[in-house]
PDB file of C-alpha atoms in Angstrom:
ATOM      1  CA  MET A   1      99.275 107.082 126.606  1.00 59.00           C
ATOM      2  CA  GLU A   2      94.812 105.577 125.388  1.00 62.00           C
ATOM      3  CA  SER A   3      94.321 102.039 127.590  1.00 67.00           C
ATOM      4  CA  VAL A   4      94.263  98.962 125.437  1.00 64.00           C
ATOM      5  CA  ASP A   5      90.753  98.609 125.343  1.00 63.00           C
ATOM      6  CA  LYS A   6      90.369 102.212 124.305  1.00 58.00           C
ATOM      7  CA  ARG A   7      92.277 101.509 121.143  1.00 54.00           C
ATOM      8  CA  LEU A   8      90.951  98.144 119.905  1.00 56.00           C
ATOM      9  CA  GLN A   9      87.492  99.946 119.845  1.00 59.00           C
ATOM     10  CA  SER A  10      88.995 103.014 117.824  1.00 69.00           C
ATOM     11  CA  LYS A  11      87.236 102.413 114.320  1.00 84.00           C
ATOM     12  CA  ARG A  12      89.923 100.774 111.135  1.00 91.00           C
ATOM     13  CA  LEU A  13      89.129 100.563 107.456  1.00 95.00           C
ATOM     14  CA  LYS A  14      90.727  98.072 105.382  1.00 96.00           C
ATOM     15  CA  VAL A  15      91.225  99.244 102.521  1.00 96.00           C
ATOM     16  CA  ILE A  16      92.623  96.575  99.343  1.00 97.00           C
ATOM     17  CA  CYS A  17      93.843  96.533  96.158  1.00 96.00           C
ATOM     18  CA  GLY A  18      95.561  93.441  94.037  1.00 96.00           C
ATOM     19  CA  ALA A  19      97.821  92.033  96.771  1.00 96.00           C
ATOM     20  CA  ASN A  20      97.867  95.492  99.007  1.00 95.00           C
ATOM     21  CA  VAL A  21      96.136  96.651 102.057  1.00 96.00           C
ATOM     22  CA  GLU A  22      95.953  99.673 104.185  1.00 95.00           C
ATOM     23  CA  TYR A  23      94.622 100.252 107.658  1.00 94.00           C
ATOM     24  CA  LEU A  24      92.312 103.529 107.989  1.00 93.00           C
ATOM     25  CA  GLU A  25      91.931 104.768 111.545  1.00 90.00           C
ATOM     26  CA  ASP A  26      89.185 106.548 112.447  1.00 79.00           C
ATOM     27  CA  CYS A  27      89.155 108.443 109.768  1.00 79.00           C
ATOM     28  CA  GLY A  28      85.515 109.238 109.627  1.00 78.00           C
ATOM     29  CA  THR A  29      82.173 108.554 108.032  1.00 87.00           C
ATOM     30  CA  LEU A  30      82.831 109.102 104.182  1.00 92.00           C
ATOM     31  CA  THR A  31      81.723 107.535 100.875  1.00 95.00           C
ATOM     32  CA  VAL A  32      83.641 104.123  99.402  1.00 95.00           C
ATOM     33  CA  GLU A  33      84.874 106.687  96.052  1.00 94.00           C
ATOM     34  CA  GLU A  34      86.406 109.241  99.202  1.00 94.00           C
ATOM     35  CA  ILE A  35      87.124 106.695 100.040  1.00 94.00           C
ATOM     36  CA  ARG A  36      89.434 105.325  96.587  1.00 94.00           C
ATOM     37  CA  GLN A  37      90.156 109.409  96.245  1.00 92.00           C
ATOM     38  CA  LYS A  38      92.118 109.470  99.454  1.00 92.00           C
ATOM     39  CA  VAL A  39      94.225 106.121  99.106  1.00 93.00           C
ATOM     40  CA  ALA A  40      94.595 106.343  95.163  1.00 92.00           C
ATOM     41  CA  GLY A  41      97.894 107.637  95.020  1.00 90.00           C
ATOM     42  CA  ILE A  42      99.615 105.198  97.385  1.00 90.00           C
ATOM     43  CA  MET A  43      98.030 102.090  96.338  1.00 90.00           C
ATOM     44  CA  ASN A  44      98.105 102.726  92.721  1.00 86.00           C
ATOM     45  CA  ILE A  45      93.888 102.700  92.491  1.00 88.00           C
ATOM     46  CA  SER A  46      93.426 103.287  89.342  1.00 80.00           C
ATOM     47  CA  ASP A  47      89.778 103.902  87.629  1.00 73.00           C
ATOM     48  CA  ASN A  48      90.109 100.771  86.277  1.00 67.00           C
ATOM     49  CA  HIS A  49      88.884  99.578  89.261  1.00 76.00           C
ATOM     50  CA  LYS A  50      85.691  98.972  88.702  1.00 86.00           C
ATOM     51  CA  VAL A  51      84.564  96.044  91.137  1.00 94.00           C
ATOM     52  CA  VAL A  52      84.796  97.325  94.620  1.00 96.00           C
ATOM     53  CA  LEU A  53      83.001  94.811  97.463  1.00 96.00           C
ATOM     54  CA  VAL A  54      83.175  96.339 101.069  1.00 96.00           C
ATOM     55  CA  ASN A  55      82.366  93.341 103.421  1.00 95.00           C
ATOM     56  CA  ALA A  56      83.015  90.965 100.674  1.00 94.00           C
ATOM     57  CA  LYS A  57      79.943  92.276  99.049  1.00 94.00           C
ATOM     58  CA  PRO A  58      79.970  93.510  95.750  1.00 94.00           C
ATOM     59  CA  ILE A  59      78.441  97.295  95.655  1.00 95.00           C
ATOM     60  CA  GLN A  60      76.837  98.998  92.513  1.00 93.00           C
ATOM     61  CA  ASN A  61      77.374 103.169  93.860  1.00 93.00           C
ATOM     62  CA  PRO A  62      80.995 103.850  94.674  1.00 94.00           C
ATOM     63  CA  ALA A  63      79.996 107.839  95.326  1.00 93.00           C
ATOM     64  CA  ASP A  64      76.736 106.902  97.249  1.00 95.00           C
ATOM     65  CA  TYR A  65      77.248 104.343  99.249  1.00 96.00           C
ATOM     66  CA  LEU A  66      78.650 105.389 102.729  1.00 95.00           C
ATOM     67  CA  LEU A  67      81.161 103.565 105.855  1.00 93.00           C
ATOM     68  CA  ASN A  68      80.958 104.316 109.299  1.00 88.00           C
ATOM     69  CA  GLY A  69      84.883 103.099 109.348  1.00 87.00           C
ATOM     70  CA  ASP A  70      85.512  99.468 110.888  1.00 90.00           C
ATOM     71  CA  GLU A  71      84.704  97.783 107.417  1.00 94.00           C
ATOM     72  CA  GLU A  72      86.864  96.471 104.711  1.00 95.00           C
ATOM     73  CA  VAL A  73      86.788  98.018 100.631  1.00 96.00           C
ATOM     74  CA  GLU A  74      88.706  96.027  98.280  1.00 96.00           C
ATOM     75  CA  PHE A  75      89.420  98.122  94.907  1.00 96.00           C
ATOM     76  CA  LYS A  76      89.321  94.487  92.580  1.00 95.00           C
ATOM     77  CA  ARG A  77      92.417  94.841  90.492  1.00 94.00           C
ATOM     78  CA  GLU A  78      91.368  92.981  87.160  1.00 93.00           C
ATOM     79  CA  ASP A  79      93.159  90.773  86.276  1.00 94.00           C
ATOM     80  CA  GLY A  80      97.057  90.434  84.179  1.00 94.00           C
ATOM     81  CA  GLN A  81      96.355  90.369  80.983  1.00 94.00           C
ATOM     82  CA  LYS A  82      99.924  89.551  80.062  1.00 92.00           C
ATOM     83  CA  GLY A  83     101.284  86.084  80.070  1.00 92.00           C
TER      84      GLY A  83
ATOM     85  CA  MET B   1      93.333  62.452  82.732  1.00 88.00           C
ATOM     86  CA  ARG B   2      95.145  64.508  81.608  1.00 97.00           C
ATOM     87  CA  THR B   3      96.980  68.473  82.157  1.00 98.00           C
ATOM     88  CA  VAL B   4      96.600  71.643  79.211  1.00 98.00           C
ATOM     89  CA  ILE B   5      99.205  74.122  79.508  1.00 98.00           C
ATOM     90  CA  ILE B   6      97.496  76.347  76.714  1.00 98.00           C
ATOM     91  CA  GLY B   7     100.284  79.651  76.316  1.00 98.00           C
ATOM     92  CA  LEU B   8     103.570  78.567  75.986  1.00 97.00           C
ATOM     93  CA  GLY B   9     105.174  82.331  76.082  1.00 96.00           C
ATOM     94  CA  GLY B  10     107.255  83.841  79.387  1.00 96.00           C
ATOM     95  CA  ILE B  11     104.429  81.496  82.034  1.00 97.00           C
ATOM     96  CA  GLY B  12     103.839  78.705  80.018  1.00 98.00           C
ATOM     97  CA  SER B  13     107.048  77.672  79.440  1.00 96.00           C
ATOM     98  CA  ASN B  14     108.440  79.084  82.476  1.00 96.00           C
ATOM     99  CA  ILE B  15     105.347  76.007  83.874  1.00 98.00           C
ATOM    100  CA  VAL B  16     105.354  72.887  81.584  1.00 98.00           C
ATOM    101  CA  GLU B  17     109.588  71.277  82.892  1.00 98.00           C
ATOM    102  CA  PRO B  18     108.865  71.943  86.749  1.00 98.00           C
ATOM    103  CA  LEU B  19     104.726  70.406  85.708  1.00 98.00           C
ATOM    104  CA  SER B  20     106.958  67.923  83.898  1.00 98.00           C
ATOM    105  CA  ARG B  21     108.899  66.926  86.894  1.00 98.00           C
ATOM    106  CA  ILE B  22     106.172  66.939  89.157  1.00 98.00           C
ATOM    107  CA  LEU B  23     103.438  64.687  87.454  1.00 98.00           C
ATOM    108  CA  THR B  24     107.143  62.159  87.126  1.00 98.00           C
ATOM    109  CA  PHE B  25     106.827  61.973  90.388  1.00 97.00           C
ATOM    110  CA  SER B  26     103.963  62.214  92.145  1.00 97.00           C
ATOM    111  CA  GLN B  27     102.504  59.506  94.001  1.00 95.00           C
ATOM    112  CA  SER B  28      98.869  61.588  93.164  1.00 96.00           C
ATOM    113  CA  LYS B  29      96.193  59.711  91.989  1.00 94.00           C
ATOM    114  CA  ARG B  30      95.242  63.158  90.764  1.00 95.00           C
ATOM    115  CA  ALA B  31      99.317  63.715  88.608  1.00 96.00           C
ATOM    116  CA  PRO B  32      97.837  62.486  84.790  1.00 93.00           C
ATOM    117  CA  LYS B  33     100.251  60.928  82.999  1.00 95.00           C
ATOM    118  CA  ARG B  34      99.567  62.976  79.410  1.00 98.00           C
ATOM    119  CA  LEU B  35     100.358  67.030  79.129  1.00 98.00           C
ATOM    120  CA  ILE B  36      98.572  68.209  76.446  1.00 98.00           C
ATOM    121  CA  LEU B  37     100.957  71.993  74.755  1.00 98.00           C
ATOM    122  CA  ILE B  38      98.801  74.620  73.051  1.00 98.00           C
ATOM    123  CA  ASP B  39      99.879  77.949  71.573  1.00 98.00           C
ATOM    124  CA  GLY B  40     100.041  78.659  67.391  1.00 97.00           C
ATOM    125  CA  ASP B  41     102.241  81.368  68.029  1.00 95.00           C
ATOM    126  CA  LYS B  42     106.298  80.994  67.896  1.00 95.00           C
ATOM    127  CA  TYR B  43     109.420  80.697  69.458  1.00 94.00           C
ATOM    128  CA  GLU B  44     110.954  83.702  67.852  1.00 92.00           C
ATOM    129  CA  GLU B  45     115.254  85.219  69.405  1.00 91.00           C
ATOM    130  CA  ARG B  46     113.334  88.054  70.246  1.00 89.00           C
ATOM    131  CA  ASN B  47     111.284  85.659  72.949  1.00 91.00           C
ATOM    132  CA  ARG B  48     114.812  84.735  74.551  1.00 90.00           C
ATOM    133  CA  GLU B  49     115.160  87.658  76.881  1.00 88.00           C
ATOM    134  CA  ARG B  50     112.026  85.836  79.094  1.00 91.00           C
ATOM    135  CA  GLN B  51     111.109  82.524  77.597  1.00 90.00           C
ATOM    136  CA  LYS B  52     112.399  78.859  78.213  1.00 88.00           C
ATOM    137  CA  PHE B  53     113.102  77.171  74.678  1.00 89.00           C
ATOM    138  CA  GLN B  54     115.240  74.610  72.677  1.00 88.00           C
ATOM    139  CA  VAL B  55     114.258  75.951  68.971  1.00 90.00           C
ATOM    140  CA  THR B  56     112.972  78.898  67.174  1.00 93.00           C
ATOM    141  CA  ALA B  57     109.447  76.990  65.791  1.00 95.00           C
ATOM    142  CA  ASN B  58     106.010  76.174  66.578  1.00 97.00           C
ATOM    143  CA  LYS B  59     105.849  76.860  70.599  1.00 97.00           C
ATOM    144  CA  ALA B  60     104.114  73.692  71.216  1.00 98.00           C
ATOM    145  CA  GLU B  61     106.274  71.456  68.527  1.00 98.00           C
ATOM    146  CA  SER B  62     109.161  72.846  69.877  1.00 97.00           C
ATOM    147  CA  VAL B  63     108.298  72.540  73.961  1.00 98.00           C
ATOM    148  CA  LYS B  64     107.372  69.189  73.392  1.00 98.00           C
ATOM    149  CA  ASP B  65     111.062  68.004  71.410  1.00 97.00           C
ATOM    150  CA  TRP B  66     112.493  69.369  74.247  1.00 96.00           C
ATOM    151  CA  LEU B  67     110.874  67.806  77.228  1.00 97.00           C
ATOM    152  CA  ARG B  68     110.099  64.391  75.334  1.00 97.00           C
ATOM    153  CA  PRO B  69     113.484  63.315  75.839  1.00 97.00           C
ATOM    154  CA  LEU B  70     113.962  64.753  79.839  1.00 97.00           C
ATOM    155  CA  PHE B  71     110.336  63.044  80.964  1.00 98.00           C
ATOM    156  CA  SER B  72     110.200  60.031  78.715  1.00 97.00           C
ATOM    157  CA  GLU B  73     107.289  58.418  80.863  1.00 97.00           C
ATOM    158  CA  LEU B  74     104.605  61.041  80.194  1.00 98.00           C
ATOM    159  CA  ASP B  75     103.012  61.046  76.676  1.00 98.00           C
ATOM    160  CA  ILE B  76     103.734  64.286  75.475  1.00 98.00           C
ATOM    161  CA  GLU B  77     101.166  66.645  72.691  1.00 98.00           C
ATOM    162  CA  ALA B  78     101.918  69.499  71.144  1.00 98.00           C
ATOM    163  CA  LYS B  79      98.195  70.917  69.319  1.00 98.00           C
ATOM    164  CA  PRO B  80      99.836  73.522  67.488  1.00 98.00           C
ATOM    165  CA  ARG B  81      96.935  75.722  67.627  1.00 97.00           C
ATOM    166  CA  PHE B  82      94.728  78.621  69.454  1.00 97.00           C
ATOM    167  CA  VAL B  83      92.470  77.777  71.459  1.00 98.00           C
ATOM    168  CA  ASP B  84      89.454  79.244  70.305  1.00 97.00           C
ATOM    169  CA  GLU B  85      85.585  79.108  69.845  1.00 96.00           C
ATOM    170  CA  SER B  86      85.634  76.029  67.499  1.00 96.00           C
ATOM    171  CA  ASN B  87      88.135  73.953  68.884  1.00 97.00           C
ATOM    172  CA  ALA B  88      87.393  74.070  72.928  1.00 97.00           C
ATOM    173  CA  PHE B  89      86.179  71.423  73.529  1.00 97.00           C
ATOM    174  CA  VAL B  90      88.700  68.592  71.279  1.00 97.00           C
ATOM    175  CA  PHE B  91      91.382  70.493  73.318  1.00 98.00           C
ATOM    176  CA  ILE B  92      89.620  70.861  76.766  1.00 98.00           C
ATOM    177  CA  LYS B  93      87.549  67.495  78.028  1.00 98.00           C
ATOM    178  CA  GLU B  94      86.316  66.258  80.383  1.00 98.00           C
ATOM    179  CA  GLY B  95      88.440  65.919  84.188  1.00 98.00           C
ATOM    180  CA  ASP B  96      90.972  67.666  83.054  1.00 98.00           C
ATOM    181  CA  ALA B  97      94.240  70.100  84.254  1.00 98.00           C
ATOM    182  CA  VAL B  98      93.969  73.109  82.249  1.00 98.00           C
ATOM    183  CA  PHE B  99      96.845  75.461  83.275  1.00 98.00           C
ATOM    184  CA  LEU B 100      96.103  78.532  81.800  1.00 98.00           C
ATOM    185  CA  SER B 101      98.620  80.786  80.256  1.00 98.00           C
ATOM    186  CA  VAL B 102      97.980  83.018  77.521  1.00 97.00           C
ATOM    187  CA  ASP B 103      98.327  86.867  76.882  1.00 95.00           C
ATOM    188  CA  ASN B 104      94.497  88.111  76.408  1.00 96.00           C
ATOM    189  CA  HIS B 105      90.955  88.154  78.461  1.00 97.00           C
ATOM    190  CA  ALA B 106      89.035  86.563  75.679  1.00 97.00           C
ATOM    191  CA  THR B 107      90.906  83.608  75.845  1.00 98.00           C
ATOM    192  CA  ARG B 108      90.402  83.237  79.454  1.00 98.00           C
ATOM    193  CA  LYS B 109      86.521  84.147  78.878  1.00 98.00           C
ATOM    194  CA  LEU B 110      85.848  81.325  75.721  1.00 98.00           C
ATOM    195  CA  VAL B 111      87.732  79.385  78.341  1.00 98.00           C
ATOM    196  CA  SER B 112      85.666  79.995  81.611  1.00 98.00           C
ATOM    197  CA  ASP B 113      82.570  79.470  79.858  1.00 98.00           C
ATOM    198  CA  HIS B 114      83.472  76.092  78.703  1.00 98.00           C
ATOM    199  CA  ALA B 115      85.399  74.180  81.693  1.00 98.00           C
ATOM    200  CA  ALA B 116      81.358  75.825  82.911  1.00 98.00           C
ATOM    201  CA  THR B 117      80.159  73.940  80.629  1.00 98.00           C
ATOM    202  CA  LEU B 118      81.568  69.826  82.098  1.00 98.00           C
ATOM    203  CA  SER B 119      81.084  68.558  84.896  1.00 98.00           C
ATOM    204  CA  ASP B 120      84.450  68.532  86.459  1.00 98.00           C
ATOM    205  CA  ILE B 121      87.565  70.804  85.676  1.00 98.00           C
ATOM    206  CA  LEU B 122      90.197  72.292  87.340  1.00 98.00           C
ATOM    207  CA  VAL B 123      91.329  75.526  84.829  1.00 98.00           C
ATOM    208  CA  ILE B 124      94.122  77.807  86.816  1.00 98.00           C
ATOM    209  CA  SER B 125      94.418  80.602  84.652  1.00 98.00           C
ATOM    210  CA  GLY B 126      97.396  82.920  85.540  1.00 98.00           C
ATOM    211  CA  GLY B 127      98.083  86.374  84.024  1.00 97.00           C
ATOM    212  CA  ASN B 128     100.793  89.367  84.948  1.00 97.00           C
ATOM    213  CA  GLU B 129     101.733  92.677  84.025  1.00 94.00           C
ATOM    214  CA  LEU B 130     104.937  94.214  84.479  1.00 93.00           C
ATOM    215  CA  TYR B 131     105.005  94.236  88.660  1.00 94.00           C
ATOM    216  CA  ASP B 132     102.523  92.546  89.585  1.00 95.00           C
ATOM    217  CA  GLY B 133      99.521  90.314  88.142  1.00 97.00           C
ATOM    218  CA  ASN B 134      97.534  87.513  90.140  1.00 98.00           C
ATOM    219  CA  VAL B 135      96.123  83.480  89.610  1.00 98.00           C
ATOM    220  CA  GLN B 136      92.758  82.144  89.160  1.00 98.00           C
ATOM    221  CA  ILE B 137      91.024  78.615  90.522  1.00 98.00           C
ATOM    222  CA  TYR B 138      88.141  77.356  89.049  1.00 98.00           C
ATOM    223  CA  GLU B 139      86.976  73.668  89.798  1.00 98.00           C
ATOM    224  CA  ARG B 140      84.283  72.245  88.866  1.00 98.00           C
ATOM    225  CA  ARG B 141      83.175  68.928  91.020  1.00 98.00           C
ATOM    226  CA  LYS B 142      80.143  66.265  90.149  1.00 98.00           C
ATOM    227  CA  GLY B 143      78.223  69.322  88.720  1.00 98.00           C
ATOM    228  CA  ILE B 144      78.901  72.233  91.492  1.00 97.00           C
ATOM    229  CA  ASP B 145      80.980  75.059  91.871  1.00 97.00           C
ATOM    230  CA  ILE B 146      84.168  74.607  94.062  1.00 97.00           C
ATOM    231  CA  THR B 147      85.778  77.777  93.087  1.00 97.00           C
ATOM    232  CA  THR B 148      83.549  80.486  90.658  1.00 97.00           C
ATOM    233  CA  PRO B 149      84.288  80.916  87.397  1.00 98.00           C
ATOM    234  CA  LEU B 150      86.908  83.532  86.083  1.00 98.00           C
ATOM    235  CA  VAL B 151      84.553  85.740  84.842  1.00 97.00           C
ATOM    236  CA  TRP B 152      83.182  86.689  88.041  1.00 96.00           C
ATOM    237  CA  LEU B 153      84.306  89.480  89.131  1.00 95.00           C
ATOM    238  CA  HIS B 154      86.169  89.937  86.828  1.00 96.00           C
ATOM    239  CA  PRO B 155      83.863  92.404  83.522  1.00 95.00           C
ATOM    240  CA  GLU B 156      87.735  92.963  82.018  1.00 95.00           C
ATOM    241  CA  ILE B 157      86.431  89.135  81.730  1.00 96.00           C
ATOM    242  CA  GLU B 158      83.356  88.466  81.152  1.00 96.00           C
ATOM    243  CA  SER B 159      83.690  91.585  78.234  1.00 96.00           C
ATOM    244  CA  PRO B 160      86.944  91.012  77.329  1.00 95.00           C
ATOM    245  CA  GLN B 161      87.999  94.916  74.809  1.00 92.00           C
ATOM    246  CA  ASP B 162      90.840  92.192  73.868  1.00 92.00           C
ATOM    247  CA  ARG B 163      90.614  89.680  71.077  1.00 89.00           C
ATOM    248  CA  ASN B 164      91.479  85.440  70.989  1.00 91.00           C
ATOM    249  CA  PRO B 165      94.487  85.600  69.049  1.00 92.00           C
ATOM    250  CA  ALA B 166      93.354  83.184  66.761  1.00 88.00           C
ATOM    251  CA  GLU B 167      91.428  86.393  65.634  1.00 88.00           C
ATOM    252  CA  LEU B 168      95.089  88.332  65.133  1.00 83.00           C
ATOM    253  CA  ASN B 169      96.464  88.751  61.626  1.00 77.00           C
ATOM    254  CA  CYS B 170     100.650  88.499  61.394  1.00 71.00           C
ATOM    255  CA  GLN B 171     101.825  92.020  61.662  1.00 70.00           C
ATOM    256  CA  GLU B 172      98.289  92.182  64.811  1.00 74.00           C
ATOM    257  CA  LEU B 173     100.628  89.246  66.521  1.00 69.00           C
ATOM    258  CA  ALA B 174     103.655  90.328  66.631  1.00 67.00           C
ATOM    259  CA  LYS B 175     102.428  94.357  67.848  1.00 68.00           C
ATOM    260  CA  ALA B 176     100.881  92.231  71.083  1.00 67.00           C
ATOM    261  CA  GLY B 177     103.722  91.570  73.601  1.00 69.00           C
ATOM    262  CA  SER B 178     104.762  94.248  75.292  1.00 74.00           C
ATOM    263  CA  PRO B 179     107.514  94.783  77.936  1.00 82.00           C
ATOM    264  CA  GLN B 180     107.587  91.910  80.609  1.00 88.00           C
ATOM    265  CA  LEU B 181     110.044  90.550  82.929  1.00 91.00           C
ATOM    266  CA  LEU B 182     111.211  87.271  83.885  1.00 94.00           C
ATOM    267  CA  ALA B 183     110.897  87.349  87.325  1.00 95.00           C
ATOM    268  CA  VAL B 184     106.986  88.406  87.657  1.00 96.00           C
ATOM    269  CA  ASN B 185     106.122  85.797  85.136  1.00 96.00           C
ATOM    270  CA  PHE B 186     108.218  83.362  86.951  1.00 96.00           C
ATOM    271  CA  MET B 187     106.303  84.229  90.377  1.00 97.00           C
ATOM    272  CA  VAL B 188     103.120  83.773  88.474  1.00 98.00           C
ATOM    273  CA  ALA B 189     104.378  80.108  87.302  1.00 98.00           C
ATOM    274  CA  SER B 190     105.258  79.713  90.841  1.00 98.00           C
ATOM    275  CA  LEU B 191     101.253  80.056  92.393  1.00 98.00           C
ATOM    276  CA  MET B 192     100.470  78.297  89.192  1.00 98.00           C
ATOM    277  CA  LEU B 193     102.452  75.209  90.500  1.00 98.00           C
ATOM    278  CA  ASN B 194     101.571  75.718  93.976  1.00 98.00           C
ATOM    279  CA  ALA B 195      97.767  75.560  93.799  1.00 98.00           C
ATOM    280  CA  PHE B 196      98.039  73.020  92.005  1.00 98.00           C
ATOM    281  CA  CYS B 197     100.199  70.878  94.071  1.00 98.00           C
ATOM    282  CA  LEU B 198      98.024  71.701  96.864  1.00 97.00           C
ATOM    283  CA  TRP B 199      95.048  70.135  94.131  1.00 98.00           C
ATOM    284  CA  LEU B 200      96.896  66.861  94.025  1.00 98.00           C
ATOM    285  CA  GLU B 201      97.284  66.522  97.169  1.00 97.00           C
ATOM    286  CA  GLU B 202      93.343  66.644  97.211  1.00 97.00           C
ATOM    287  CA  ARG B 203      93.656  70.074  99.757  1.00 97.00           C
ATOM    288  CA  ALA B 204      90.493  71.946 100.065  1.00 96.00           C
ATOM    289  CA  TRP B 205      91.110  75.908  99.227  1.00 97.00           C
ATOM    290  CA  VAL B 206      91.588  78.250 101.107  1.00 96.00           C
ATOM    291  CA  TYR B 207      91.441  80.733  97.881  1.00 97.00           C
ATOM    292  CA  ASN B 208      90.469  80.924  94.798  1.00 96.00           C
ATOM    293  CA  GLU B 209      92.501  83.764  94.355  1.00 98.00           C
ATOM    294  CA  ILE B 210      95.819  84.955  94.475  1.00 98.00           C
ATOM    295  CA  TYR B 211      97.458  89.006  94.115  1.00 98.00           C
ATOM    296  CA  PHE B 212     101.418  89.588  94.146  1.00 97.00           C
ATOM    297  CA  ASP B 213     102.978  92.827  94.064  1.00 95.00           C
ATOM    298  CA  ILE B 214     106.988  93.781  93.678  1.00 94.00           C
ATOM    299  CA  LEU B 215     107.213  96.313  94.095  1.00 92.00           C
ATOM    300  CA  THR B 216     106.107  96.348  97.530  1.00 92.00           C
ATOM    301  CA  GLY B 217     106.822  92.330  98.332  1.00 94.00           C
ATOM    302  CA  ASN B 218     102.898  91.276  98.811  1.00 95.00           C
ATOM    303  CA  CYS B 219     101.336  88.226  98.424  1.00 97.00           C
ATOM    304  CA  ARG B 220      97.575  87.938  98.628  1.00 97.00           C
ATOM    305  CA  PRO B 221      95.346  85.552  99.252  1.00 97.00           C
ATOM    306  CA  SER B 222      91.225  85.622  98.602  1.00 96.00           C
ATOM    307  CA  LYS B 223      87.980  83.947  98.675  1.00 94.00           C
ATOM    308  CA  ILE B 224      85.009  86.486  98.264  1.00 88.00           C
ATOM    309  CA  ASP B 225      82.209  83.333  97.846  1.00 83.00           C
ATOM    310  CA  ARG B 226      79.176  83.850  95.353  1.00 80.00           C
ATOM    311  CA  LYS B 227      76.354  84.106  98.384  1.00 73.00           C
TER     312      LYS B 227
END
């Protein structure tokens, strides 16, 4: 079994959309767009999520933005329209 | 100081009674005893599935007539109009606490932009889809944004694709309704009231937005600064 220290060192990408959060372990170097495609189904992420944040900062080009695997990525959910 | 509710549909009609109770019995110096109800739409029998009302009439007038005998300590006024560019400055004033429970982003933008011109204002805005939703809190104090405007990081509000109901004809208004769940409306209403209670207690905001999803059971607070 891996030591606790080694497991703590493993990279953990936090992916957020609306109320939901998923963690991806050691997913390697991927772009934000690749992450979106990877989790779109399980997190209900559509093309409507135009605003993307990495570590709470908006980014412009998800297809070009490389992640190293230990960031927090948020696909900003649109406001509920109905009331 | 006044509390203003804009929109008395699935969310707003379920906020008004507990809100009136809170305003009546709160010891907070922030709790206004004046309640302004604003909605240009009218209740129809088909609304009973999710909306709370006594008679099929204008929503603001109907809710006023229902609440007045229950909460005689409050000064309750009805404004049977939609908020639009011509009247926003009349309906939303300095020092107001505004509950924004409308069904379109055009009105959210209008209210957020108008609030940004005031020195002291609280706007609690809620909305939902079929199974999920969110609440945003926009507060300004002494001319400074304490939290971010509703349009911040929300291009769907900054550049709304829908229209203010004041611009729609009767047929378009009737079509505007789409399936919603009462439980989801309740969730939004509850989160909006939670935020208001925190404000009454003068607590610092630990979030300015909160999301929920009843399919996963998750609720997540969020606070992202402009920096």
